[in-house]
Amino acid sequence: METLDRDRHSSNGDALGQKARVDKWLWAARFFKTRSLAQQAVQKGRILIGDDAVKASRDVRIGDVITIDLEAGRWTVVVRTISEVRGPAPVARLLYEETVASAQAREAERTRRHLFREPAAGWHGRPTKRDRRVIAQAGSPGHDPSYGSPDGWPDKD
């Protein structure tokens, strides 16, 4: 039974002519949680093979260069093996090899996002009445940021 499970998840014996639909391959390589999410990304033009936008039915072959635009960043990978079966993550990582330039660009973007956070990232939900007063006071002309209490909140009258 062990060999059957291993054979099911492995892509040994891939012939050069072996191919799979791009949406199935992206799902098997674990870039997307569901195949329908992979199809939607392809339809939106976020998946490129070479420099061409593709349809979900396009076949992926060994050696194809795929650019995947995700919210987490842009991946450029080279297809190493073909599989239409979603297996464990360690097996999925063997389906592709990320290019060096792609890995460096994703690391630089991750560092940039870490160092320069979006100003509203610390806000959770709708501002309270007190928060709105502080925001309004900060945006008013002639506002002196040093005026007020040391903790940044306006002094109570």
PDB file of C-alpha atoms in Angstrom:
ATOM      1  CA  MET A   1       0.000   0.000   0.000  1.00  0.00           C
ATOM      2  CA  GLU A   2       2.893   2.353   0.788  1.00  0.00           C
ATOM      3  CA  THR A   3       4.248   2.112  -2.756  1.00  0.00           C
ATOM      4  CA  LEU A   4       0.832   2.841  -4.244  1.00  0.00           C
ATOM      5  CA  ASP A   5       0.463   6.058  -2.220  1.00  0.00           C
ATOM      6  CA  ARG A   6       3.974   7.143  -3.086  1.00  0.00           C
ATOM      7  CA  ASP A   7       3.417   6.409  -6.772  1.00  0.00           C
ATOM      8  CA  ARG A   8       0.163   8.341  -6.721  1.00  0.00           C
ATOM      9  CA  HIS A   9       1.911  11.494  -5.518  1.00  0.00           C
ATOM     10  CA  SER A  10       5.138  11.155  -7.462  1.00  0.00           C
ATOM     11  CA  SER A  11       5.722  12.126 -11.042  1.00  0.00           C
ATOM     12  CA  ASN A  12       8.507   9.671 -11.799  1.00  0.00           C
ATOM     13  CA  GLY A  13       8.678   8.543 -15.386  1.00  0.00           C
ATOM     14  CA  ASP A  14       7.541  11.854 -16.832  1.00  0.00           C
ATOM     15  CA  ALA A  15       7.968  11.831 -20.559  1.00  0.00           C
ATOM     16  CA  LEU A  16       8.811  15.040 -22.381  1.00  0.00           C
ATOM     17  CA  GLY A  17       5.378  14.918 -23.963  1.00  0.00           C
ATOM     18  CA  GLN A  18       3.551  14.732 -20.624  1.00  0.00           C
ATOM     19  CA  LYS A  19       1.256  17.664 -19.984  1.00  0.00           C
ATOM     20  CA  ALA A  20      -1.446  18.896 -17.610  1.00  0.00           C
ATOM     21  CA  ARG A  21      -3.962  21.720 -17.575  1.00  0.00           C
ATOM     22  CA  VAL A  22      -2.469  24.863 -16.052  1.00  0.00           C
ATOM     23  CA  ASP A  23      -5.245  25.192 -13.457  1.00  0.00           C
ATOM     24  CA  LYS A  24      -4.787  21.593 -12.287  1.00  0.00           C
ATOM     25  CA  TRP A  25      -1.008  21.979 -12.127  1.00  0.00           C
ATOM     26  CA  LEU A  26      -1.246  25.220 -10.097  1.00  0.00           C
ATOM     27  CA  TRP A  27      -3.608  23.482  -7.686  1.00  0.00           C
ATOM     28  CA  ALA A  28      -1.361  20.397  -7.435  1.00  0.00           C
ATOM     29  CA  ALA A  29       1.686  22.643  -6.851  1.00  0.00           C
ATOM     30  CA  ARG A  30      -0.253  24.269  -3.972  1.00  0.00           C
ATOM     31  CA  PHE A  31      -0.260  27.827  -5.282  1.00  0.00           C
ATOM     32  CA  PHE A  32      -4.053  27.819  -4.783  1.00  0.00           C
ATOM     33  CA  LYS A  33      -6.255  26.042  -2.234  1.00  0.00           C
ATOM     34  CA  THR A  34      -8.885  25.049  -4.768  1.00  0.00           C
ATOM     35  CA  ARG A  35      -8.889  24.430  -8.473  1.00  0.00           C
ATOM     36  CA  SER A  36     -11.650  27.007  -8.957  1.00  0.00           C
ATOM     37  CA  LEU A  37      -9.401  29.685  -7.375  1.00  0.00           C
ATOM     38  CA  ALA A  38      -6.686  28.686  -9.839  1.00  0.00           C
ATOM     39  CA  GLN A  39      -9.176  28.983 -12.712  1.00  0.00           C
ATOM     40  CA  GLN A  40     -10.246  32.447 -11.540  1.00  0.00           C
ATOM     41  CA  ALA A  41      -6.621  33.624 -11.374  1.00  0.00           C
ATOM     42  CA  VAL A  42      -6.042  32.359 -14.912  1.00  0.00           C
ATOM     43  CA  GLN A  43      -9.200  34.126 -16.157  1.00  0.00           C
ATOM     44  CA  LYS A  44      -8.083  37.388 -14.529  1.00  0.00           C
ATOM     45  CA  GLY A  45      -4.761  37.212 -16.385  1.00  0.00           C
ATOM     46  CA  ARG A  46      -2.627  36.653 -13.280  1.00  0.00           C
ATOM     47  CA  ILE A  47      -0.981  33.550 -14.738  1.00  0.00           C
ATOM     48  CA  LEU A  48       1.474  33.869 -17.617  1.00  0.00           C
ATOM     49  CA  ILE A  49       3.303  31.106 -19.443  1.00  0.00           C
ATOM     50  CA  GLY A  50       6.318  32.732 -21.012  1.00  0.00           C
ATOM     51  CA  ASP A  51       4.993  36.247 -21.540  1.00  0.00           C
ATOM     52  CA  ASP A  52       1.522  35.201 -22.694  1.00  0.00           C
ATOM     53  CA  ALA A  53      -1.720  35.245 -20.725  1.00  0.00           C
ATOM     54  CA  VAL A  54      -3.327  31.824 -20.917  1.00  0.00           C
ATOM     55  CA  LYS A  55      -6.670  30.082 -20.526  1.00  0.00           C
ATOM     56  CA  ALA A  56      -7.335  27.479 -17.828  1.00  0.00           C
ATOM     57  CA  SER A  57      -7.308  24.696 -20.409  1.00  0.00           C
ATOM     58  CA  ARG A  58      -3.780  25.538 -21.589  1.00  0.00           C
ATOM     59  CA  ASP A  59      -1.361  22.641 -21.138  1.00  0.00           C
ATOM     60  CA  VAL A  60       1.744  22.992 -18.984  1.00  0.00           C
ATOM     61  CA  ARG A  61       4.852  21.096 -20.063  1.00  0.00           C
ATOM     62  CA  ILE A  62       8.149  20.410 -18.369  1.00  0.00           C
ATOM     63  CA  GLY A  63      10.453  23.410 -18.817  1.00  0.00           C
ATOM     64  CA  ASP A  64       7.679  26.016 -19.115  1.00  0.00           C
ATOM     65  CA  VAL A  65       8.314  29.296 -17.287  1.00  0.00           C
ATOM     66  CA  ILE A  66       5.194  30.344 -15.386  1.00  0.00           C
ATOM     67  CA  THR A  67       4.664  33.744 -13.759  1.00  0.00           C
ATOM     68  CA  ILE A  68       2.100  33.662 -10.955  1.00  0.00           C
ATOM     69  CA  ASP A  69       0.768  36.938  -9.538  1.00  0.00           C
ATOM     70  CA  LEU A  70      -0.534  36.372  -6.009  1.00  0.00           C
ATOM     71  CA  GLU A  71      -1.468  38.820  -3.266  1.00  0.00           C
ATOM     72  CA  ALA A  72       1.609  37.641  -1.374  1.00  0.00           C
ATOM     73  CA  GLY A  73       3.887  38.456  -4.307  1.00  0.00           C
ATOM     74  CA  ARG A  74       4.887  37.466  -7.801  1.00  0.00           C
ATOM     75  CA  TRP A  75       6.428  34.044  -8.395  1.00  0.00           C
ATOM     76  CA  THR A  76       8.357  33.036 -11.502  1.00  0.00           C
ATOM     77  CA  VAL A  77       8.839  29.280 -11.612  1.00  0.00           C
ATOM     78  CA  VAL A  78      10.134  26.679 -14.031  1.00  0.00           C
ATOM     79  CA  VAL A  79       8.040  23.509 -14.312  1.00  0.00           C
ATOM     80  CA  ARG A  80      10.149  20.481 -13.311  1.00  0.00           C
ATOM     81  CA  THR A  81       7.547  17.712 -13.163  1.00  0.00           C
ATOM     82  CA  ILE A  82       3.901  17.308 -14.060  1.00  0.00           C
ATOM     83  CA  SER A  83       1.170  16.200 -11.692  1.00  0.00           C
ATOM     84  CA  GLU A  84      -2.596  16.566 -11.679  1.00  0.00           C
ATOM     85  CA  VAL A  85      -2.861  15.060  -8.198  1.00  0.00           C
ATOM     86  CA  ARG A  86      -2.563  17.275  -5.141  1.00  0.00           C
ATOM     87  CA  GLY A  87      -0.120  15.706  -2.729  1.00  0.00           C
ATOM     88  CA  PRO A  88       1.699  16.774   0.417  1.00  0.00           C
ATOM     89  CA  ALA A  89       3.569  20.089   0.449  1.00  0.00           C
ATOM     90  CA  PRO A  90       7.072  18.530   0.214  1.00  0.00           C
ATOM     91  CA  VAL A  91       6.016  16.688  -2.946  1.00  0.00           C
ATOM     92  CA  ALA A  92       4.351  19.820  -4.365  1.00  0.00           C
ATOM     93  CA  ARG A  93       7.617  21.765  -3.999  1.00  0.00           C
ATOM     94  CA  LEU A  94       9.286  19.245  -6.308  1.00  0.00           C
ATOM     95  CA  LEU A  95       6.931  20.164  -9.160  1.00  0.00           C
ATOM     96  CA  TYR A  96       8.655  23.504  -9.766  1.00  0.00           C
ATOM     97  CA  GLU A  97      11.833  25.466  -9.201  1.00  0.00           C
ATOM     98  CA  GLU A  98      11.629  29.174  -8.432  1.00  0.00           C
ATOM     99  CA  THR A  99      14.010  31.403 -10.370  1.00  0.00           C
ATOM    100  CA  VAL A 100      16.711  33.232  -8.408  1.00  0.00           C
ATOM    101  CA  ALA A 101      15.459  36.648  -9.560  1.00  0.00           C
ATOM    102  CA  SER A 102      11.928  35.801  -8.407  1.00  0.00           C
ATOM    103  CA  ALA A 103      13.094  34.674  -4.968  1.00  0.00           C
ATOM    104  CA  GLN A 104      15.184  37.832  -4.521  1.00  0.00           C
ATOM    105  CA  ALA A 105      12.322  40.093  -5.641  1.00  0.00           C
ATOM    106  CA  ARG A 106       9.863  38.395  -3.267  1.00  0.00           C
ATOM    107  CA  GLU A 107      12.330  38.704  -0.373  1.00  0.00           C
ATOM    108  CA  ALA A 108      12.896  42.405  -1.146  1.00  0.00           C
ATOM    109  CA  GLU A 109       9.128  43.005  -1.267  1.00  0.00           C
ATOM    110  CA  ARG A 110       8.641  41.153   2.019  1.00  0.00           C
ATOM    111  CA  THR A 111      11.354  43.267   3.656  1.00  0.00           C
ATOM    112  CA  ARG A 112       9.851  46.466   2.239  1.00  0.00           C
ATOM    113  CA  ARG A 113       6.393  45.571   3.561  1.00  0.00           C
ATOM    114  CA  HIS A 114       7.854  44.744   6.964  1.00  0.00           C
ATOM    115  CA  LEU A 115       9.813  47.996   7.252  1.00  0.00           C
ATOM    116  CA  PHE A 116       7.233  50.345   5.744  1.00  0.00           C
ATOM    117  CA  ARG A 117       3.876  49.251   7.039  1.00  0.00           C
ATOM    118  CA  GLU A 118       0.706  50.808   5.704  1.00  0.00           C
ATOM    119  CA  PRO A 119      -0.458  53.567   8.068  1.00  0.00           C
ATOM    120  CA  ALA A 120      -3.919  52.068   8.521  1.00  0.00           C
ATOM    121  CA  ALA A 121      -2.580  48.570   9.242  1.00  0.00           C
ATOM    122  CA  GLY A 122      -2.836  49.149  12.996  1.00  0.00           C
ATOM    123  CA  TRP A 123      -6.491  50.158  12.889  1.00  0.00           C
ATOM    124  CA  HIS A 124      -9.001  47.529  13.831  1.00  0.00           C
ATOM    125  CA  GLY A 125     -12.587  48.211  12.866  1.00  0.00           C
ATOM    126  CA  ARG A 126     -14.406  51.484  12.970  1.00  0.00           C
ATOM    127  CA  PRO A 127     -12.835  54.375  14.930  1.00  0.00           C
ATOM    128  CA  THR A 128     -14.430  55.248  18.248  1.00  0.00           C
ATOM    129  CA  LYS A 129     -15.810  58.705  18.951  1.00  0.00           C
ATOM    130  CA  ARG A 130     -12.598  59.562  20.789  1.00  0.00           C
ATOM    131  CA  ASP A 131     -10.490  58.325  17.850  1.00  0.00           C
ATOM    132  CA  ARG A 132     -12.549  60.427  15.423  1.00  0.00           C
ATOM    133  CA  ARG A 133     -11.936  63.541  17.510  1.00  0.00           C
ATOM    134  CA  VAL A 134      -8.183  62.903  17.455  1.00  0.00           C
ATOM    135  CA  ILE A 135      -8.250  62.313  13.695  1.00  0.00           C
ATOM    136  CA  ALA A 136     -10.304  65.467  13.108  1.00  0.00           C
ATOM    137  CA  GLN A 137      -8.035  67.527  15.350  1.00  0.00           C
ATOM    138  CA  ALA A 138      -4.909  66.217  13.615  1.00  0.00           C
ATOM    139  CA  GLY A 139      -6.331  67.141  10.215  1.00  0.00           C
ATOM    140  CA  SER A 140      -7.437  70.635  11.185  1.00  0.00           C
ATOM    141  CA  PRO A 141      -5.360  73.625  10.014  1.00  0.00           C
ATOM    142  CA  GLY A 142      -3.065  75.097  12.631  1.00  0.00           C
ATOM    143  CA  HIS A 143      -2.908  71.879  14.637  1.00  0.00           C
ATOM    144  CA  ASP A 144       0.179  71.668  16.815  1.00  0.00           C
ATOM    145  CA  PRO A 145       1.062  67.993  17.388  1.00  0.00           C
ATOM    146  CA  SER A 146       2.985  68.861  20.552  1.00  0.00           C
ATOM    147  CA  TYR A 147      -0.181  70.318  22.089  1.00  0.00           C
ATOM    148  CA  GLY A 148      -2.135  67.988  24.351  1.00  0.00           C
ATOM    149  CA  SER A 149      -1.309  65.250  26.759  1.00  0.00           C
ATOM    150  CA  PRO A 150       1.925  63.229  26.507  1.00  0.00           C
ATOM    151  CA  ASP A 151       0.082  60.105  25.399  1.00  0.00           C
ATOM    152  CA  GLY A 152      -1.219  61.861  22.270  1.00  0.00           C
ATOM    153  CA  TRP A 153      -4.841  62.110  23.352  1.00  0.00           C
ATOM    154  CA  PRO A 154      -6.413  65.547  23.740  1.00  0.00           C
ATOM    155  CA  ASP A 155      -6.602  66.937  27.253  1.00  0.00           C
ATOM    156  CA  LYS A 156      -9.944  66.545  28.984  1.00  0.00           C
ATOM    157  CA  ASP A 157     -11.626  69.802  29.920  1.00  0.00           C
TER     158      ASP A 157
END
